[in-house]
Coordinates of C-alpha atoms and ligand atoms in Angstrom, one line a residue:
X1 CA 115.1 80.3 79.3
X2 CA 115.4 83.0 82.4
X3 CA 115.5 86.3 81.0
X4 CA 117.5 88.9 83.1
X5 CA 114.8 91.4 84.4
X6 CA 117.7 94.0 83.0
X7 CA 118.5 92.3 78.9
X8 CA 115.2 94.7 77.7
X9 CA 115.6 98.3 77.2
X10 CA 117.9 101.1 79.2
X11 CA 120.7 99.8 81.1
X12 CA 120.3 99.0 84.8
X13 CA 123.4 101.5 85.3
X14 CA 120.8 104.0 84.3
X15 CA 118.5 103.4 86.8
X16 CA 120.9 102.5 89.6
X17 CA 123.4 105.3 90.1
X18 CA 125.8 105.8 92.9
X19 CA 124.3 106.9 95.9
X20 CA 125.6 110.1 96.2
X21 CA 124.8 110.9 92.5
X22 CA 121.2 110.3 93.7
X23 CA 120.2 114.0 93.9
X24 CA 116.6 115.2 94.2
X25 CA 115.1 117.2 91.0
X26 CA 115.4 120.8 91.9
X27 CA 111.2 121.0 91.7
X28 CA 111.2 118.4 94.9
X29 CA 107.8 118.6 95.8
X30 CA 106.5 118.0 92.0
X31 CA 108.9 115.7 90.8
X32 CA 109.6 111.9 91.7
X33 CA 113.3 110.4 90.1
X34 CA 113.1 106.9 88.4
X35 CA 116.0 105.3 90.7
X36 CA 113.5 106.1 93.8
X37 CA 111.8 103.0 92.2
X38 CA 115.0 100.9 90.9
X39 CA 118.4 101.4 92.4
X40 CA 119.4 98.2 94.5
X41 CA 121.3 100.5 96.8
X42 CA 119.0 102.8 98.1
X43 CA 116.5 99.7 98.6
X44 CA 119.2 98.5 100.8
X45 CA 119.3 102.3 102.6
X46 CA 115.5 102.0 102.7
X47 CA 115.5 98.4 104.6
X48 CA 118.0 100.4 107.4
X49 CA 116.9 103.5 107.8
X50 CA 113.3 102.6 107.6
X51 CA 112.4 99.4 108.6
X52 CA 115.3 98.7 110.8
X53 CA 114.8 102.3 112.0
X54 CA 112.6 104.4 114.2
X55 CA 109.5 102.8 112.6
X56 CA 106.8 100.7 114.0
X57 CA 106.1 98.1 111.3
X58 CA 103.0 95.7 111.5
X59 CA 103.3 92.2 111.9
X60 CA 100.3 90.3 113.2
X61 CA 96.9 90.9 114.5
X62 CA 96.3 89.2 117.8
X63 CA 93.6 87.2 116.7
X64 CA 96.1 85.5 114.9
X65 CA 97.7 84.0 117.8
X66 CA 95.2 83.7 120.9
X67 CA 96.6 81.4 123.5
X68 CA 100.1 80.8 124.9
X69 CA 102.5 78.8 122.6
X70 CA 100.4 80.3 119.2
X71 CA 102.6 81.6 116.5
X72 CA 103.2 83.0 113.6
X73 CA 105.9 83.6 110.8
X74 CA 106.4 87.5 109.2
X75 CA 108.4 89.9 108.3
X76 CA 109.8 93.2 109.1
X77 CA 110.9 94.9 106.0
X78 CA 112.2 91.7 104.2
X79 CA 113.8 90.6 107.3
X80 CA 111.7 87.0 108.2
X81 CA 110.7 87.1 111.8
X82 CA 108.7 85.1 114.2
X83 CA 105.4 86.5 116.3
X84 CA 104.8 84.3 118.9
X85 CA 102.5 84.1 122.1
X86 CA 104.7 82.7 125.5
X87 CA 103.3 81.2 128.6
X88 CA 103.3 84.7 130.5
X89 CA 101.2 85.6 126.9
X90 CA 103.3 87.8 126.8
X91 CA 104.2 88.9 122.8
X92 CA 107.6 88.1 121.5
X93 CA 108.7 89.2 117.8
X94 CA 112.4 87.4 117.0
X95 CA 114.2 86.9 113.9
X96 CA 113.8 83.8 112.8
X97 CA 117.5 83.5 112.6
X98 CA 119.0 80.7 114.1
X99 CA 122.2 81.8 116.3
X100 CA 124.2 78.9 115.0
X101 CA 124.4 78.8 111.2
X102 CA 121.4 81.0 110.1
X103 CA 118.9 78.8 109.2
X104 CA 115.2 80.0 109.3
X105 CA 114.3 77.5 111.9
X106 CA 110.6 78.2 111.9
X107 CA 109.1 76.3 109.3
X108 CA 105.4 76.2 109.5
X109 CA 103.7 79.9 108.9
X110 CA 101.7 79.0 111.7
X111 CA 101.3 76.9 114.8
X112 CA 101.4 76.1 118.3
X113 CA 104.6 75.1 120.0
X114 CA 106.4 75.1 123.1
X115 CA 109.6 75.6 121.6
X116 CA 110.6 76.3 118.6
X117 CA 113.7 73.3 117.0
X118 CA 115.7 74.5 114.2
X119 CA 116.1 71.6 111.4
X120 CA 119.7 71.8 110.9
X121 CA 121.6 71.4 114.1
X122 CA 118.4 71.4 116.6
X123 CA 119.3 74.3 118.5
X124 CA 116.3 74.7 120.4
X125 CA 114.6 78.4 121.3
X126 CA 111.7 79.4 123.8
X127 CA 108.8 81.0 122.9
X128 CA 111.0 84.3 123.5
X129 CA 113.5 83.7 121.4
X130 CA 116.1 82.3 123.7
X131 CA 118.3 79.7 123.1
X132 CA 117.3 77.1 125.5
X133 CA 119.3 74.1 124.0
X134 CA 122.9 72.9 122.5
X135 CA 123.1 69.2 121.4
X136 CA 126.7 67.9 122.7
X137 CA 127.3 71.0 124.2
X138 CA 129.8 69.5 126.4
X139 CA 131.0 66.7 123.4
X140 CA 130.9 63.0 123.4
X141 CA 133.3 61.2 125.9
X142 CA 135.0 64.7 126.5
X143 CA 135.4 65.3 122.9
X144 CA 134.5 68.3 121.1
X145 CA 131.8 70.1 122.1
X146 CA 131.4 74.2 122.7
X147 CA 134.0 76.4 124.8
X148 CA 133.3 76.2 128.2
X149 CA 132.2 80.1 128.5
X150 CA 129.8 79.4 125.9
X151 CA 126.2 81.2 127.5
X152 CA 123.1 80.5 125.7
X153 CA 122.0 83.7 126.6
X154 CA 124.4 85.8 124.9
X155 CA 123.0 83.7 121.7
X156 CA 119.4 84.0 121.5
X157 CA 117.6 85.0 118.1
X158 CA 117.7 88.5 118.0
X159 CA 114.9 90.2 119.5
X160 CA 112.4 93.3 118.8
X161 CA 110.7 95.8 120.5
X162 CA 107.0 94.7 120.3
X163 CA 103.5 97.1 121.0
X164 CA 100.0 96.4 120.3
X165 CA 97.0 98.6 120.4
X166 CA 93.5 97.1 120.3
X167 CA 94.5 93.7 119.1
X168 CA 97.3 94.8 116.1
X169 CA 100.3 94.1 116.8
X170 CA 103.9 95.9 115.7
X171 CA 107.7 95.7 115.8
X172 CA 110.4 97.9 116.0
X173 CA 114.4 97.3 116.0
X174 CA 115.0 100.9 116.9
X175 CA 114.6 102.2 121.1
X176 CA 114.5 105.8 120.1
X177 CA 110.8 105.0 118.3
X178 CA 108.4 106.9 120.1
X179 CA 105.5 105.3 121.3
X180 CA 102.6 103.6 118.8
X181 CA 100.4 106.6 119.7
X182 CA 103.0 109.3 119.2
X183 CA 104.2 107.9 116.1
X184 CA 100.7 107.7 114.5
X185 CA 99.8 111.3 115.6
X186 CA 95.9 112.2 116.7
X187 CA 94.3 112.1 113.3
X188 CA 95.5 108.6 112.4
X189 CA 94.9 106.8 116.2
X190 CA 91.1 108.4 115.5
X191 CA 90.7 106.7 112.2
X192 CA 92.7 103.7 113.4
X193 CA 90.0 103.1 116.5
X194 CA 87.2 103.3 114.3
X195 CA 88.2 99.7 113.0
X196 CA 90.0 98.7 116.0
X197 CA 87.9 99.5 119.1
X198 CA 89.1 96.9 121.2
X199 CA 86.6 94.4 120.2
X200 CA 88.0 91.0 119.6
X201 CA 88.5 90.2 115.8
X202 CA 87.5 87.0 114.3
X203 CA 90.0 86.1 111.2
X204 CA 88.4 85.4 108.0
X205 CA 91.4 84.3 105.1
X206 CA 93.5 85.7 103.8
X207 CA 95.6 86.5 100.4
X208 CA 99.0 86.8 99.3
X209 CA 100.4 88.1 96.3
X210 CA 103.4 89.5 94.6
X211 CA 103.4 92.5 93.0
X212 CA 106.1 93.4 90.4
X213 CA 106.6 96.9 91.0
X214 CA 108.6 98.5 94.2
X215 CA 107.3 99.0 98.0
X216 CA 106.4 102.3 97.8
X217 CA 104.5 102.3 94.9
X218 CA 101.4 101.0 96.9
X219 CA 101.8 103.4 99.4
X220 CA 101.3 106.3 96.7
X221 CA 98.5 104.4 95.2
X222 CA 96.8 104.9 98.6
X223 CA 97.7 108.3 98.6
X224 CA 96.7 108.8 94.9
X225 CA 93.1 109.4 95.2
X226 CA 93.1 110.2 91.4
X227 CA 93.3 106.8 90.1
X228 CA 90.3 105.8 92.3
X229 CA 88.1 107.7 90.6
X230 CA 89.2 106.7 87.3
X231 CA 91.0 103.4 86.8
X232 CA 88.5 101.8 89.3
X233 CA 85.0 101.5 87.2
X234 CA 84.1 99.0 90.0
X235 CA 84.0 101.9 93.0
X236 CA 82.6 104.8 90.3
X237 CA 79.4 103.0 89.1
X238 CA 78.5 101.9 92.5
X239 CA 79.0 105.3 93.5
X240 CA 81.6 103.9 96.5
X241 CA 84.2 106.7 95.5
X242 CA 83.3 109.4 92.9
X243 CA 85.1 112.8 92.4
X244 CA 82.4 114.9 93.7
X245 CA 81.5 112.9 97.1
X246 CA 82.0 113.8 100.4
X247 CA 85.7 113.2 100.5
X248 CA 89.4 114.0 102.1
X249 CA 92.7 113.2 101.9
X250 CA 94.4 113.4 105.4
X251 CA 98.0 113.1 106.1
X252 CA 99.4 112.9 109.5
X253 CA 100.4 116.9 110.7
X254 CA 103.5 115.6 112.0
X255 CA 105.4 113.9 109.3
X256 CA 103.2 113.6 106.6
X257 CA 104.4 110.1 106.4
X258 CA 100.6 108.0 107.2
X259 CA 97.1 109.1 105.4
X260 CA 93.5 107.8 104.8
X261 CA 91.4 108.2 101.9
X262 CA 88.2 108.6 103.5
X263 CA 84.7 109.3 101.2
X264 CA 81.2 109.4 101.9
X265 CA 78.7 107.4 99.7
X266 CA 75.4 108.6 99.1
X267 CA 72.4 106.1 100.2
X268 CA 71.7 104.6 96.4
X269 CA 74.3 102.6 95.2
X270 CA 72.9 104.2 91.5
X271 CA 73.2 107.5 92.6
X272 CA 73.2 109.8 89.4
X273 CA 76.9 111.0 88.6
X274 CA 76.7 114.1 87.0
X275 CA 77.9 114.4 83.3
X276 CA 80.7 116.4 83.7
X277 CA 82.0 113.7 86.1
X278 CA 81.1 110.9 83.5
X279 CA 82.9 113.1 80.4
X280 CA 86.0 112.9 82.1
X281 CA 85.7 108.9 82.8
X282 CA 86.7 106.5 80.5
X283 CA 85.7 103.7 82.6
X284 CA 81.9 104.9 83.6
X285 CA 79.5 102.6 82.4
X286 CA 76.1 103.7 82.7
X287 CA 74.4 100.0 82.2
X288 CA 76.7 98.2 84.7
X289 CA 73.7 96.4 87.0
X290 CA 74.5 94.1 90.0
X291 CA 73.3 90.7 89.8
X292 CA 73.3 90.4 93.6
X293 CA 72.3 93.5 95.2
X294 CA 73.6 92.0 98.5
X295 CA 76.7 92.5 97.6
X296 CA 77.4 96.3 97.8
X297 CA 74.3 96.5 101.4
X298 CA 76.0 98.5 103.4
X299 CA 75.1 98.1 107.7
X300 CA 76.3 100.9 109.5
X301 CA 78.3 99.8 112.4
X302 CA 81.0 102.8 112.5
X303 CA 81.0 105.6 114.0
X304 CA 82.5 107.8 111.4
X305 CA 81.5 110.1 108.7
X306 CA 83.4 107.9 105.8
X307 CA 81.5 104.8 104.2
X308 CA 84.8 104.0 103.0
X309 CA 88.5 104.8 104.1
X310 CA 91.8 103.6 103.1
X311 CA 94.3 104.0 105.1
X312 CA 98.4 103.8 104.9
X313 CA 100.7 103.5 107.9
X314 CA 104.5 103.6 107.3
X315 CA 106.0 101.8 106.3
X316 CA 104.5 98.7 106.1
X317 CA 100.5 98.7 106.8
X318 CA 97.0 99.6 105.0
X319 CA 94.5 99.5 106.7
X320 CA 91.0 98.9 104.6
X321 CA 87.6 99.6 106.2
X322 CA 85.3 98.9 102.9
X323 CA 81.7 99.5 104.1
X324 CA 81.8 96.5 105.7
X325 CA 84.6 94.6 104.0
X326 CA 87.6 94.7 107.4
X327 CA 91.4 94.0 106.2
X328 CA 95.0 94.7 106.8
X329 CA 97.6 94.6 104.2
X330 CA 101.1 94.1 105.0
X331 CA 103.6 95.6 102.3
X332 CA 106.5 92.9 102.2
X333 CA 109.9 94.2 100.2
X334 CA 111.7 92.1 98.2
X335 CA 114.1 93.9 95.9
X336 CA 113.4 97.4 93.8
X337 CA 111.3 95.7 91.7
X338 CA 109.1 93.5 93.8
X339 CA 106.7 93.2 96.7
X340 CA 104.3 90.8 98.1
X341 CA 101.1 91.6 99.9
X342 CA 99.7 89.7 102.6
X343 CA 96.4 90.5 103.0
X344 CA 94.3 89.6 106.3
X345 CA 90.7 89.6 106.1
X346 CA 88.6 90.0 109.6
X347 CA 85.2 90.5 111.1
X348 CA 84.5 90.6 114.9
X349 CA 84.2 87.7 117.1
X350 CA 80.5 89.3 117.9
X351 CA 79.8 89.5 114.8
X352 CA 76.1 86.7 113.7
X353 CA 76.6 84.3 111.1
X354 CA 74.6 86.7 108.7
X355 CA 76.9 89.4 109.1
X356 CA 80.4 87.0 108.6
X357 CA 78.2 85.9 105.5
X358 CA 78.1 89.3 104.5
X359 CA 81.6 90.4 104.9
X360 CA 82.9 87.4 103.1
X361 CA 80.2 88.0 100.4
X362 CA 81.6 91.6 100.2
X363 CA 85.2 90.5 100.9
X364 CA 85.2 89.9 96.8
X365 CA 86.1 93.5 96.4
X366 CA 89.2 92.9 98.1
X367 CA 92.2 90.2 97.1
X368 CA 94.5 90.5 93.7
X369 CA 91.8 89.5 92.0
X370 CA 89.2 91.6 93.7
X371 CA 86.8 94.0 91.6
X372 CA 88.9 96.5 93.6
X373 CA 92.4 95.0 93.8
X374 CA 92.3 93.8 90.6
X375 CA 93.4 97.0 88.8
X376 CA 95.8 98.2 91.0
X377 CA 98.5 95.4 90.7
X378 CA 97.8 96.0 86.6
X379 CA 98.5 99.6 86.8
X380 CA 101.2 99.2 89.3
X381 CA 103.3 96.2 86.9
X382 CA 102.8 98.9 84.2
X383 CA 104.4 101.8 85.9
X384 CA 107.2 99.9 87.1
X385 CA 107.9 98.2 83.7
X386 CA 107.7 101.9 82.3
X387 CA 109.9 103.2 84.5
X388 CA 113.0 100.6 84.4
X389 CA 112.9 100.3 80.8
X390 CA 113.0 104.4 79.6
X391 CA 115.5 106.4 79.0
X392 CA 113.4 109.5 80.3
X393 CA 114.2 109.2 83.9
X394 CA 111.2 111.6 86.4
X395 CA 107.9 111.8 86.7
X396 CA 105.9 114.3 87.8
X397 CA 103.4 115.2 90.6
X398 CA 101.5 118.4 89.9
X399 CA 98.0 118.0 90.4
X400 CA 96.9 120.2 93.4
X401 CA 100.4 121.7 93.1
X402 CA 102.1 123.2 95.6
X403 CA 99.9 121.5 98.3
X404 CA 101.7 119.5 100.6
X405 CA 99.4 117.2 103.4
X406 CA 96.1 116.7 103.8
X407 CA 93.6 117.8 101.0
X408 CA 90.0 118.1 100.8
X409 CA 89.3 116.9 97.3
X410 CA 90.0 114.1 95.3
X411 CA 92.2 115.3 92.8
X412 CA 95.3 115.8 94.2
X413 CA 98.6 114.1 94.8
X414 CA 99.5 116.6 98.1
X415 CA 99.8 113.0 100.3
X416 CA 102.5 111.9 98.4
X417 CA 104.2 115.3 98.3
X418 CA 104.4 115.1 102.0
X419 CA 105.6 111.4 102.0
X420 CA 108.7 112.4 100.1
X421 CA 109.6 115.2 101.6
X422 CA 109.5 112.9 104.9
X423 CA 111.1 110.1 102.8
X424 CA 114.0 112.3 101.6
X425 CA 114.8 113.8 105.1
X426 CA 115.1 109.8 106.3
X427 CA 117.0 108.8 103.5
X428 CA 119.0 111.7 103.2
X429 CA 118.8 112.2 99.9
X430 CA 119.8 116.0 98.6
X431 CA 117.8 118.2 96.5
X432 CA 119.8 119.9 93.8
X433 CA 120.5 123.3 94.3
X434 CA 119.5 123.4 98.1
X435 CA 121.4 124.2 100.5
X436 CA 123.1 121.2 102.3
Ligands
FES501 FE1 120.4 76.1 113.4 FE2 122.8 74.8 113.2 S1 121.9 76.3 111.9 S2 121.3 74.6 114.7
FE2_502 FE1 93.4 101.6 93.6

């Protein structure tokens, strides 16, 4: 029988109050209300003043669609679009909307086409979006038919602004969003060219999942370099991320809005942790051997101090760079209490067979069922079944207190500090007791 997601526990009234009784705990910085995670409403806010805002969201690499007439199906916030390549290969990101009745007309997640033919009525579009065909337009023996001051170009799918930088490629419905580079700031183009130098990218696979817990969570798990070192036994034993290594948190100056987790491993992947580290672990296990020692050989091929960075562009893009495991995750909405992850694994198109080997071999990290995803999605399900189904209704953000940004330990939650602080100015959302 389908159980309600709302029959166990507190009320969904609880969790979902009006919009203007959605006030900020007077403690902002160190304090995170419930209905941040489960009102319908200000998930419907979020999808306007975020992702149909002044946002860049991610929506294909370009080695995803290489020639003219390539294409592929996405989304921008929960909104399904279509990426496509025209003759001109030019870039074109369009609802996939069809100007008649609705329908998604693009069918197949990806392709080549030279038009695009919705199902229904066969409206045709371009590679552009443009309507480029009625059937009966003018009626059958002068019956019917569409007004005669019907233009097919006042009803093309609707159209976004499109940028790319080194082969990724983003959207944006807003014209006041700056451009790519302003809206990333300095510390986060750095990082981002690291990965992305302008080298062509050869696709690997990919993996998609849904994850029962809401959008932003996995943008605070990025910023939450805590958990790494703890919930993750996989990254500890190997020594990929410890509490102790050479480490940072960096959020952008600007907004506070993007960040990388960036650490340093030491050479030996059984480096000795020291004991006070291991006291405060639950997960270290001293024994843990690999039976492939392949798998964690790391070639340096980046020109950066960090063996490992994670990083988390708003509102809709990680970026993993994973010794030499490449991927991009796109963050999908889909209600307060669900998201789905499209993950996009890729090496370089200069890259020998023995290296693709290697990144494939490596690539097990990654995925929802990677020695690294894995726990995540677990601890994720967890927090947001916790959180819909109390009646205690904050939680709290202390460590590193007071600390908002960038911060050079491990230990800290001052990324997701400044992520609220930007979120509440975009949502405008009030903090009790300020002044308005
Ligand atoms: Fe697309 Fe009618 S809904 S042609
Ligand atoms: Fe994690």
């Amino acid at each position: 029988m389908y159980q309600s997601q709302s029959v166990i526990g507190v009320t969904d009234a609880a969790k979902n109050p009006p919009l203007d009784q959605c006030i900020w705990p007077a403690d902002a910085l160190h304090t995170i209300p419930d209905w941040v995670y489960t009102s319908q409403d200000l998930y419907d806010r979020e999808m306007d003043r975020i992702f149909r805002g002044e946002t860049w969201s991610f929506v294909a690499l370009e080695a995803e669609i290489p020639n003219p007439g390539d294409y592929k199906r996405g989304y921008v916030g929960s909104v399904p679009v279509v990426i496509a390549r025209a003759e001109d290969n030019a870039i074109s990101v369009f609802e996939n909307r069809c100007a008649h009745r609705g329908a998604e007309f693009c069918r197949s997640n990806q392709g080549n086409a030279k038009e695009f033919v919705c199902p229904y009525h066969q409206w045709s579009y371009d590679l552009k979006g443009n309507l480029q065909g009625v059937p009966f337009k003018r009626g059958v023996n002068k019956q019917g038919g569409m007004p005669k001051d019907f233009q097919n170009a006042e009803h093309g799918a609707r159209q976004l602004r499109v940028t790319t930088r080194n082969g990724v490629v983003f959207a944006t419905y807003s014209d006041k969003t700056p451009p790519l580079e302003e809206y990333l700031t300095q510390d986060i183009v750095d990082e981002f060219d690291v990965t992305f130098t302008g080298k062509k990218l050869k696709i690997l696979g990919y993996y998609r999942n849904e994850l029962p817990c809401n959008w932003k969570m996995y943008h605070e798990n990025l910023k939450d370099p805590y958990h790494a070192t703890l919930l993750h036994s996989f990254l500890v034993v190997f020594g990929l991320l410890v509490a102790g290594n050479k480490s940072i948190m960096l959020a952008d100056k600007a907004h506070g809005r993007h960040a990388y987790m960036g650490s340093a491993k030491p050479e030996d992947k059984y480096a000795a942790v020291s004991a006070e580290t291991k006291a405060e672990m639950r997960s270290f296990h001293d024994k843990l051997r690999l039976r492939d020692e392949r798998f964690l050989e790391f070639v340096r091929e980046f020109d950066s101090p960090w063996s490992v960075t994670m990083m988390t562009i708003w509102p809709n893009l990680v970026v993993q760079r994973e010794m030499n495991t490449l991927g991009v995750r796109q963050i999908i909405p889909n209600g307060p209490h669900s998201m789905i992850m499209q993950w996009t694994m890729f090496g370089y198109e200069d890259d020998t067979p023995e290296m693709t080997r290697h990144r494939l071999r490596q690539g097990n990290l990654m995925g929802p069922a990677g020695f690294l995803g894995l726990e995540d999605n677990e601890a994720m399900k967890f927090v947001q079944e916790g959180l819909r189904r109390s009646s205690t209704d904050v939680n709290i953000l202390k460590l590193d207190s007071g600390n908002v940004g960038t911060s050079n330990g491990l230990i800290s939650e001052s990324c997701i500090r400044s992520l609220y602080e930007h979120y509440r100015g975009v949502m405008g959302i009030p903090v009790a007791g300020a002044a308005q």
